[in-house]
PDB file of C-alpha atoms in Angstrom:
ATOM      1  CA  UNK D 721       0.000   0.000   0.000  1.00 39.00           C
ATOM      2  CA  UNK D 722       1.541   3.208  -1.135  1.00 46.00           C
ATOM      3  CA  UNK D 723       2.067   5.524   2.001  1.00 49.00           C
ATOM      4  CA  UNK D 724       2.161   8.967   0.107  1.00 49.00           C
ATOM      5  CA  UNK D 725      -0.626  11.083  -0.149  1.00 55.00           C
ATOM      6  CA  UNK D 726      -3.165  10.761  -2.987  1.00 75.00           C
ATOM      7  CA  UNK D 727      -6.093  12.030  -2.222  1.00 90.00           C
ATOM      8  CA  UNK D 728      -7.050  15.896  -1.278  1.00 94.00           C
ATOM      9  CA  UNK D 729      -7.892  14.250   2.313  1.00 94.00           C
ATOM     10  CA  UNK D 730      -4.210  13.575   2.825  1.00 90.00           C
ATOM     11  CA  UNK D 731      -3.498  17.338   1.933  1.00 92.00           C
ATOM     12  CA  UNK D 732      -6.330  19.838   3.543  1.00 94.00           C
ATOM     13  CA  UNK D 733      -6.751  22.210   5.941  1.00 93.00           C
ATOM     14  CA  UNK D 734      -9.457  21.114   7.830  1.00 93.00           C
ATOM     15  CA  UNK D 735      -9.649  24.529  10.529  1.00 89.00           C
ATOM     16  CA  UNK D 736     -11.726  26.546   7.952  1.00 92.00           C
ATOM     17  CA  UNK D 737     -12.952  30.639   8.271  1.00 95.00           C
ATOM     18  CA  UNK D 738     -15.660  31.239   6.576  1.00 97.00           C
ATOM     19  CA  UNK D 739     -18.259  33.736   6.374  1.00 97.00           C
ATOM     20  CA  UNK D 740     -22.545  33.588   6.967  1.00 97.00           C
ATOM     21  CA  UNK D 741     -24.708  35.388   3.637  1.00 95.00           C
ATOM     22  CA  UNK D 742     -25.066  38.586   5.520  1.00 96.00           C
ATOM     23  CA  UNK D 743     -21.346  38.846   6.319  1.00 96.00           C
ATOM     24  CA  UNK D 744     -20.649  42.752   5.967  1.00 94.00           C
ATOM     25  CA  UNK D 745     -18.213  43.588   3.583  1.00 90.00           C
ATOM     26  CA  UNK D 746     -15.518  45.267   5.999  1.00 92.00           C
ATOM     27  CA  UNK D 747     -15.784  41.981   8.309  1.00 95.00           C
ATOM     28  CA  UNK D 748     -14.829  40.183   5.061  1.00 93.00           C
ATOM     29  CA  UNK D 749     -11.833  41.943   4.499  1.00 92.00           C
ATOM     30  CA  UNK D 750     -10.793  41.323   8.441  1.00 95.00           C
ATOM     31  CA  UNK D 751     -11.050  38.092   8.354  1.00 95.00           C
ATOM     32  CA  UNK D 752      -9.105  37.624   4.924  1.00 94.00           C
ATOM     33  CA  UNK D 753      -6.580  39.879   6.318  1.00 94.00           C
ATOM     34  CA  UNK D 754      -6.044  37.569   9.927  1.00 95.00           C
ATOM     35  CA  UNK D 755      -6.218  34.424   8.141  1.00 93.00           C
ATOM     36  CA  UNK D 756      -3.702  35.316   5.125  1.00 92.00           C
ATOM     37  CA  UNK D 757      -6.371  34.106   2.893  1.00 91.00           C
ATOM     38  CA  UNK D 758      -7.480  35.393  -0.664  1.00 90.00           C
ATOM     39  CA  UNK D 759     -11.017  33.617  -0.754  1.00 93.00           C
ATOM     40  CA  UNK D 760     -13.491  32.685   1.788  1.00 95.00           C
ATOM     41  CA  UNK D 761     -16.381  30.351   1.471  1.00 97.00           C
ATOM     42  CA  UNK D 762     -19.561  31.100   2.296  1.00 97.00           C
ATOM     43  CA  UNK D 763     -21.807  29.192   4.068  1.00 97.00           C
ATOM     44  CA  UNK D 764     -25.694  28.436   4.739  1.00 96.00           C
ATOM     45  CA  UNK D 765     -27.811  26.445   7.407  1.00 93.00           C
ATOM     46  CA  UNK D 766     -25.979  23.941   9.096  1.00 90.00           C
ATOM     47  CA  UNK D 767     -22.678  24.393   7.090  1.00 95.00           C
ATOM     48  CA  UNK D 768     -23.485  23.881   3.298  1.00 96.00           C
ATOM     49  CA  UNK D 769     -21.262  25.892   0.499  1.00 97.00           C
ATOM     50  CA  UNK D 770     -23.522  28.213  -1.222  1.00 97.00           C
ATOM     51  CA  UNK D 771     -20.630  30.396  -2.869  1.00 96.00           C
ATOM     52  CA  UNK D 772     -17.259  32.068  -2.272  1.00 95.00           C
ATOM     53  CA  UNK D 773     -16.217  35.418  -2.000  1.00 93.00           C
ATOM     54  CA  UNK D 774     -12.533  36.271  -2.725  1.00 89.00           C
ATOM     55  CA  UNK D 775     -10.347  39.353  -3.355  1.00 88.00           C
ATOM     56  CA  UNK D 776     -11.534  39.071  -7.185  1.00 84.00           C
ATOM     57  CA  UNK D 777     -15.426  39.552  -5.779  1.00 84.00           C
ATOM     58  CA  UNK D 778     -14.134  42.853  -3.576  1.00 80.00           C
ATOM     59  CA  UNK D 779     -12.148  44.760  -5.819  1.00 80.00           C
ATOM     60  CA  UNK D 780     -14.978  46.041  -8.003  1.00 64.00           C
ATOM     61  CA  UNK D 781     -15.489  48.692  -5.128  1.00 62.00           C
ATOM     62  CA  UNK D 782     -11.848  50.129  -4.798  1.00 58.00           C
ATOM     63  CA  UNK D 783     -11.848  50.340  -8.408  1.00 53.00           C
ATOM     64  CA  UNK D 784     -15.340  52.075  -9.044  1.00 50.00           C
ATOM     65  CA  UNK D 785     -15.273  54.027  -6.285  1.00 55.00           C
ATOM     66  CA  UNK D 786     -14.459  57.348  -7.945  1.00 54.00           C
ATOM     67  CA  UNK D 787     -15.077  56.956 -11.141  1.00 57.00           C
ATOM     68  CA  UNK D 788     -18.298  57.334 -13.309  1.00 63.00           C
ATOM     69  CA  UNK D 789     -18.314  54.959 -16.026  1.00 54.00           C
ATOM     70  CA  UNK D 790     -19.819  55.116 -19.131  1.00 60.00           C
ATOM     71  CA  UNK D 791     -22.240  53.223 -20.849  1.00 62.00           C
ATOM     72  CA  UNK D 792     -20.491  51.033 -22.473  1.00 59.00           C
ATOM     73  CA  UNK D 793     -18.169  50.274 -19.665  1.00 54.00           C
ATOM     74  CA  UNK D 794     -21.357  49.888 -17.456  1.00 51.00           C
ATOM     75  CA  UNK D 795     -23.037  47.150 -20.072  1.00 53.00           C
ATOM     76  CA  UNK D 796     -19.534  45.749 -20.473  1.00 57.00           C
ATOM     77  CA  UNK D 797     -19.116  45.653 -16.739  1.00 54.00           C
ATOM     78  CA  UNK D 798     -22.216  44.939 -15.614  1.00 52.00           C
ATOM     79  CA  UNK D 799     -21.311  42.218 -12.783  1.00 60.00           C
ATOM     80  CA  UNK D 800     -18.542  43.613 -11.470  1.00 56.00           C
ATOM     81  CA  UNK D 801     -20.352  47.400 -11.156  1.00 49.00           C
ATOM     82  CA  UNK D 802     -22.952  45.179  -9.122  1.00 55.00           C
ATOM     83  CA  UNK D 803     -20.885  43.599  -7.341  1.00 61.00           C
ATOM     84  CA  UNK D 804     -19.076  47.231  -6.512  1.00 62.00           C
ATOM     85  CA  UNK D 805     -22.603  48.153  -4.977  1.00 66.00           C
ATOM     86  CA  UNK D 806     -22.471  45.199  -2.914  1.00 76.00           C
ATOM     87  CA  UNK D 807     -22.928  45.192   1.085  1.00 85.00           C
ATOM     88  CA  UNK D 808     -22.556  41.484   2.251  1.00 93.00           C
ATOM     89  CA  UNK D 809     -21.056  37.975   1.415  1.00 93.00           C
ATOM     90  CA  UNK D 810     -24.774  37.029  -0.209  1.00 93.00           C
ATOM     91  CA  UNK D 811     -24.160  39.686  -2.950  1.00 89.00           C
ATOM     92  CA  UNK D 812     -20.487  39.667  -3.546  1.00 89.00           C
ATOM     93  CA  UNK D 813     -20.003  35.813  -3.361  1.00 92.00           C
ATOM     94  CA  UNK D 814     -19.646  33.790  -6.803  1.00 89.00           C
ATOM     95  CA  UNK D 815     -21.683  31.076  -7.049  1.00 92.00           C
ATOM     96  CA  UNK D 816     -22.206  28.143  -7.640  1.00 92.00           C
ATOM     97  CA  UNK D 817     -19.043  28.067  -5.663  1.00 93.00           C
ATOM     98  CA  UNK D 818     -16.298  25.897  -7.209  1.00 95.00           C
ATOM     99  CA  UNK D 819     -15.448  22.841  -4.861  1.00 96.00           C
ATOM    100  CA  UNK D 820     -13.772  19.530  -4.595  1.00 97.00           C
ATOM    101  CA  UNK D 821     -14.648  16.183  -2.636  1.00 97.00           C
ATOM    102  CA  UNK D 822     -12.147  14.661  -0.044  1.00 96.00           C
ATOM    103  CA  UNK D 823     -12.012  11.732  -2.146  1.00 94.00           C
ATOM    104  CA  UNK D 824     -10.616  13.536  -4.944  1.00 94.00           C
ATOM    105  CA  UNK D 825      -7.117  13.047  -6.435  1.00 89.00           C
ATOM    106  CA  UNK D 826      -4.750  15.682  -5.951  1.00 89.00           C
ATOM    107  CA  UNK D 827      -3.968  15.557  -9.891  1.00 84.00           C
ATOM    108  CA  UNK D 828      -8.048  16.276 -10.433  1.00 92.00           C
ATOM    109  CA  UNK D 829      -8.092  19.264  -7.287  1.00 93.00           C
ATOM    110  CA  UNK D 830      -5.006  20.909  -9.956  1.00 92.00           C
ATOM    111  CA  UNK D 831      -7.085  20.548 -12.668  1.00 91.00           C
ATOM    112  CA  UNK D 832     -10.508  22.319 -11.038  1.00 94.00           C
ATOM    113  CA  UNK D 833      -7.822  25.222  -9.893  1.00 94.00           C
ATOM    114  CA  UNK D 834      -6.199  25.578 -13.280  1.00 92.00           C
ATOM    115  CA  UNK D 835      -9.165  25.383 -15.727  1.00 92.00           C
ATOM    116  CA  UNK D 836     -11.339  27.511 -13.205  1.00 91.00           C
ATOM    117  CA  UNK D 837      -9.000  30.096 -12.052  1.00 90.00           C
ATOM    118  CA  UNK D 838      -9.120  29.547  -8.629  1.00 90.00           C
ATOM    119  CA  UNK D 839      -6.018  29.372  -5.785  1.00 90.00           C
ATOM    120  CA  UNK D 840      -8.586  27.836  -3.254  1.00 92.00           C
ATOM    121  CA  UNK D 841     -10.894  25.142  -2.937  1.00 95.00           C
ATOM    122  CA  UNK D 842     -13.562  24.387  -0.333  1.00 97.00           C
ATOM    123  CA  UNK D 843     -13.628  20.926   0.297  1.00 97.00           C
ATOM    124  CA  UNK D 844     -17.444  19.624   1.034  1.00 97.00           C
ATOM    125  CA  UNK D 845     -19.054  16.714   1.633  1.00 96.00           C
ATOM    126  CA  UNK D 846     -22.059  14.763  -0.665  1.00 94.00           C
ATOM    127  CA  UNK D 847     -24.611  16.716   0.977  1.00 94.00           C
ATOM    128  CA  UNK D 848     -22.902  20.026   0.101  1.00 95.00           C
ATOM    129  CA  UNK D 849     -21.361  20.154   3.745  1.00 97.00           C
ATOM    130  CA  UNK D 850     -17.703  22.101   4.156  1.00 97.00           C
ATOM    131  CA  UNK D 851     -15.187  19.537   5.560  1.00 97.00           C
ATOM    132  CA  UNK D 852     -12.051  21.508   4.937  1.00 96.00           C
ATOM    133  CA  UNK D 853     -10.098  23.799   2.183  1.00 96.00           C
ATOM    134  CA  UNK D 854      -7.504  22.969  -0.152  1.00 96.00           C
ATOM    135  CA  UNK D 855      -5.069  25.527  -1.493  1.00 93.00           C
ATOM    136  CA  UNK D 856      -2.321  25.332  -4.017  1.00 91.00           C
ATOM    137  CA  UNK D 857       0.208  25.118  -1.397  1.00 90.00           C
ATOM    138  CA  UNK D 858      -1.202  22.012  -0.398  1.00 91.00           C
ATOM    139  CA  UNK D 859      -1.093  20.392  -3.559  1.00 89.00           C
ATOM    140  CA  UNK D 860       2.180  21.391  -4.071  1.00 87.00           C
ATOM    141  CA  UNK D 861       3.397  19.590  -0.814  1.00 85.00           C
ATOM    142  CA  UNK D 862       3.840  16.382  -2.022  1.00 83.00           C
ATOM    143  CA  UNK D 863       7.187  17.761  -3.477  1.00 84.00           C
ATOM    144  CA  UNK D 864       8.645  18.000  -0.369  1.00 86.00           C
ATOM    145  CA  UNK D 865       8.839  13.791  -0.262  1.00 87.00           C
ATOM    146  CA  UNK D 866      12.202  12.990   0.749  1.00 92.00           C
ATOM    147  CA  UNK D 867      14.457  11.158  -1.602  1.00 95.00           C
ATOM    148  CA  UNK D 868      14.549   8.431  -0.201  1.00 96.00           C
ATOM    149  CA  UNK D 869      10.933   7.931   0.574  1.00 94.00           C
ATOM    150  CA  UNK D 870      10.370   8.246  -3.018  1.00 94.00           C
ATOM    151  CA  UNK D 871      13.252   5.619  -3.895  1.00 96.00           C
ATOM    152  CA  UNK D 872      11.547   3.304  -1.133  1.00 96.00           C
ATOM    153  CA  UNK D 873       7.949   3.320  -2.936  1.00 95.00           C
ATOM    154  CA  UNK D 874       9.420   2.978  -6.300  1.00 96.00           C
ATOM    155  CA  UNK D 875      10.909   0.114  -5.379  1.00 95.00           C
ATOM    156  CA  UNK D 876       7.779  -1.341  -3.748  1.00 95.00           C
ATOM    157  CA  UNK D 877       5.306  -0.139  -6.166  1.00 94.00           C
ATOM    158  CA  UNK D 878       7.069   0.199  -9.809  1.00 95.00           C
ATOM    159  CA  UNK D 879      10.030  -1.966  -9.864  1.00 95.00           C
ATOM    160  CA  UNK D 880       9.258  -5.302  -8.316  1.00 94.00           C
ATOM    161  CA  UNK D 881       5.947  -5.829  -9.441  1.00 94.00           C
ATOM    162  CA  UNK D 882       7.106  -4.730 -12.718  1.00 93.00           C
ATOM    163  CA  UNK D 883      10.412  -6.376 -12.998  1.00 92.00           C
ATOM    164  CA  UNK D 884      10.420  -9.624 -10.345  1.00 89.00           C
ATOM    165  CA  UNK D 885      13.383 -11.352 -11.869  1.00 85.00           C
ATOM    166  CA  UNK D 886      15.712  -9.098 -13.793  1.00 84.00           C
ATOM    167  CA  UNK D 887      19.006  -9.561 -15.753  1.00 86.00           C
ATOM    168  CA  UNK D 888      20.906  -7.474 -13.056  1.00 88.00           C
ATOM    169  CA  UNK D 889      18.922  -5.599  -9.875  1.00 90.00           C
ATOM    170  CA  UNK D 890      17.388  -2.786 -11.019  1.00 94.00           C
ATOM    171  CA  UNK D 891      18.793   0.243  -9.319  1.00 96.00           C
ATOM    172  CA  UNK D 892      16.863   3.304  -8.424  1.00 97.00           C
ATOM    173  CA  UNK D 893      18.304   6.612  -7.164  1.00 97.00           C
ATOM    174  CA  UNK D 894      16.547   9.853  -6.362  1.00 97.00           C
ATOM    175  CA  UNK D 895      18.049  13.499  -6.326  1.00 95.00           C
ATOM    176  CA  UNK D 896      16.147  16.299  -5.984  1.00 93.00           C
ATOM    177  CA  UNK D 897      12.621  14.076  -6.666  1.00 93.00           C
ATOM    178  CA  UNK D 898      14.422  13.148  -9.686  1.00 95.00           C
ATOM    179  CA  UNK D 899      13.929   9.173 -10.557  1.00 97.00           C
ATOM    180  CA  UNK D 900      16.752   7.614 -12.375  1.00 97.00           C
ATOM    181  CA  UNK D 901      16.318   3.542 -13.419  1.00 97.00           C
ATOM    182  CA  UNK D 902      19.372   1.659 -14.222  1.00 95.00           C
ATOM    183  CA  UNK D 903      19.849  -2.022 -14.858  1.00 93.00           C
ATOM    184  CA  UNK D 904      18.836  -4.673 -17.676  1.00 93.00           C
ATOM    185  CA  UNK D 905      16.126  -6.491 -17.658  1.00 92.00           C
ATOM    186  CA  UNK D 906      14.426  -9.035 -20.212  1.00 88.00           C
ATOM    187  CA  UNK D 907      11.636  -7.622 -21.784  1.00 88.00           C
ATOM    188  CA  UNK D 908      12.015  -3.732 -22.468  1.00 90.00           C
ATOM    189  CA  UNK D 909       8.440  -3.390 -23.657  1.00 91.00           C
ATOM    190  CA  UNK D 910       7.810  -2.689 -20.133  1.00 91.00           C
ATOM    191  CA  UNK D 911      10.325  -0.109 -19.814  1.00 93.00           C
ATOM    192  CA  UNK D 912       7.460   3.249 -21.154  1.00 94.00           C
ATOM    193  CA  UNK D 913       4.450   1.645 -18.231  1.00 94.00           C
ATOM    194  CA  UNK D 914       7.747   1.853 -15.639  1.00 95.00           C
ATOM    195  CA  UNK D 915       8.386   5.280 -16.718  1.00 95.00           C
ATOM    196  CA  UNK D 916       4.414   6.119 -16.815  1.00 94.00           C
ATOM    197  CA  UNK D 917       4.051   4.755 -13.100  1.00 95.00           C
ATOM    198  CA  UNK D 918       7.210   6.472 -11.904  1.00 95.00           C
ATOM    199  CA  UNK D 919       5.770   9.757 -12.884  1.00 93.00           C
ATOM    200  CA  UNK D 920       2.504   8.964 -11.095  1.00 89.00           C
ATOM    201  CA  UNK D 921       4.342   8.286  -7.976  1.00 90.00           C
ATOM    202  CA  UNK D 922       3.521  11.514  -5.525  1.00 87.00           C
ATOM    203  CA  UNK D 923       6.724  13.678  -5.442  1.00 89.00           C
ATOM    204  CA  UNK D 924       8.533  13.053  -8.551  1.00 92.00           C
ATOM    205  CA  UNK D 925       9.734  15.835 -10.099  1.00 92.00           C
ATOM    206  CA  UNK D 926      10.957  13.286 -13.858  1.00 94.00           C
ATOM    207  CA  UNK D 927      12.338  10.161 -14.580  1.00 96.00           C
ATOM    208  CA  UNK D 928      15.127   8.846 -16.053  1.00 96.00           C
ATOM    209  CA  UNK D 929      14.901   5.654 -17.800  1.00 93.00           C
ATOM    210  CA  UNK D 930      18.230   3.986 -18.789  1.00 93.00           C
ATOM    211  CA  UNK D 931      16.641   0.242 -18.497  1.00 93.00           C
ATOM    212  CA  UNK D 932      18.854  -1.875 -21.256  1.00 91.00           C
ATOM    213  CA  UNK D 933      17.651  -5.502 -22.535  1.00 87.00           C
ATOM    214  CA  UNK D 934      19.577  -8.158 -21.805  1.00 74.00           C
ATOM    215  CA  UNK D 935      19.561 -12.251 -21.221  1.00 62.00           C
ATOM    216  CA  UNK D 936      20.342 -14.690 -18.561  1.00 50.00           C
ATOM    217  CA  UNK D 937      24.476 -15.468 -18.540  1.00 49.00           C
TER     218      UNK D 937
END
């Protein structure tokens, strides 16, 4: 059983601020400022995600607060002069709010941020229910795998179910989450689903294949 982490689980923060619908606007800001945090989900009933507000959602009312657009900036603009009007968490939130199940895979969590645009991601439940928040930070932990805990799963996961009786041992070293195979081995048809299962391993950074064929003395 592979001991790194693989799932979002593994990788959250499950001590979440968040903020009710009628959350003022200046308490909003407060609370992202004492937390260090750039989004904030918001919350209804009993603890389900409704939306999110972040510092996107805010900014609208620095930047229109002097100014007098005109029309076409104001068609053009339309949500974001709204949201510049905005009072509490229930206007300025974006919704639905973009989330991710414990369950998930930290490769699929990457994805959500990346396509959508987001550095945060409540974490929730079936029902809806907040259970913790993932950040890119946290996805990016898995990096900090030591060497040689990555050599050790290699090993355990890649090579030996892979490669039970080779020509020579297979060697694996690790620098810097870098993977390099050595060795020779029979059948070299299963040297690109080695490579392909290195790279999935949590933590590594590339691989280096240098796996030659070879036969029994």
């Amino acid at each position: 059983m592979s001991s790194s982490p693989h799932s979002v689980s593994d990788v959250m923060t499950h001590t979440v601020v968040a903020v009710g619908r009628d959350a003022p606007f200046k308490d909003i800001i407060a609370l992202m400022g004492q937390w260090k945090v750039s989004a904030l989900p918001v919350l209804e009933g009993e603890g389900r995600v409704i939306g999110v507000v972040s510092e996107a959602d805010l900014l609208p009312k620095e930047e229109f607060r002097d100014s007098d657009p005109d029309r076409f900036t104001q068609l053009r603009r339309l949500p974001d002069l709204a949201k510049a009007g905005a009072l509490t968490a229930g206007e300025l939130m974006s919704t639905p709010a973009v989330t991710v199940h414990a369950d998930a895979t930290l490769a699929e969590a990457a994805r959500i941020m990346a396509v959508r645009r987001v550095k945060r991601l409540p974490v929730v439940s079936a029902e809806g229910m907040l259970e913790g928040v993932v950040s890119r930070a946290d996805l990016l932990k898995v990096f900090l795998r030591s060497d040689d805990d990555i050599a050790e799963e290699v090993r355990r996961e890649v090579v030996s179910p892979l490669f039970p009786a080779p020509v020579e041992p297979v060697r694996v070293e690790v620098s810097d989450g870098v993977v390099s195979l050595t060795g020779r081995i029979r059948d070299t048809s299963f040297v690109p689903v080695a490579a392909r299962l290195v790279r999935a391993v949590e933590g590594v950074v590339d691989v280096e294949c240098r796996l030659a064929s070879g036969s029994a003395p």
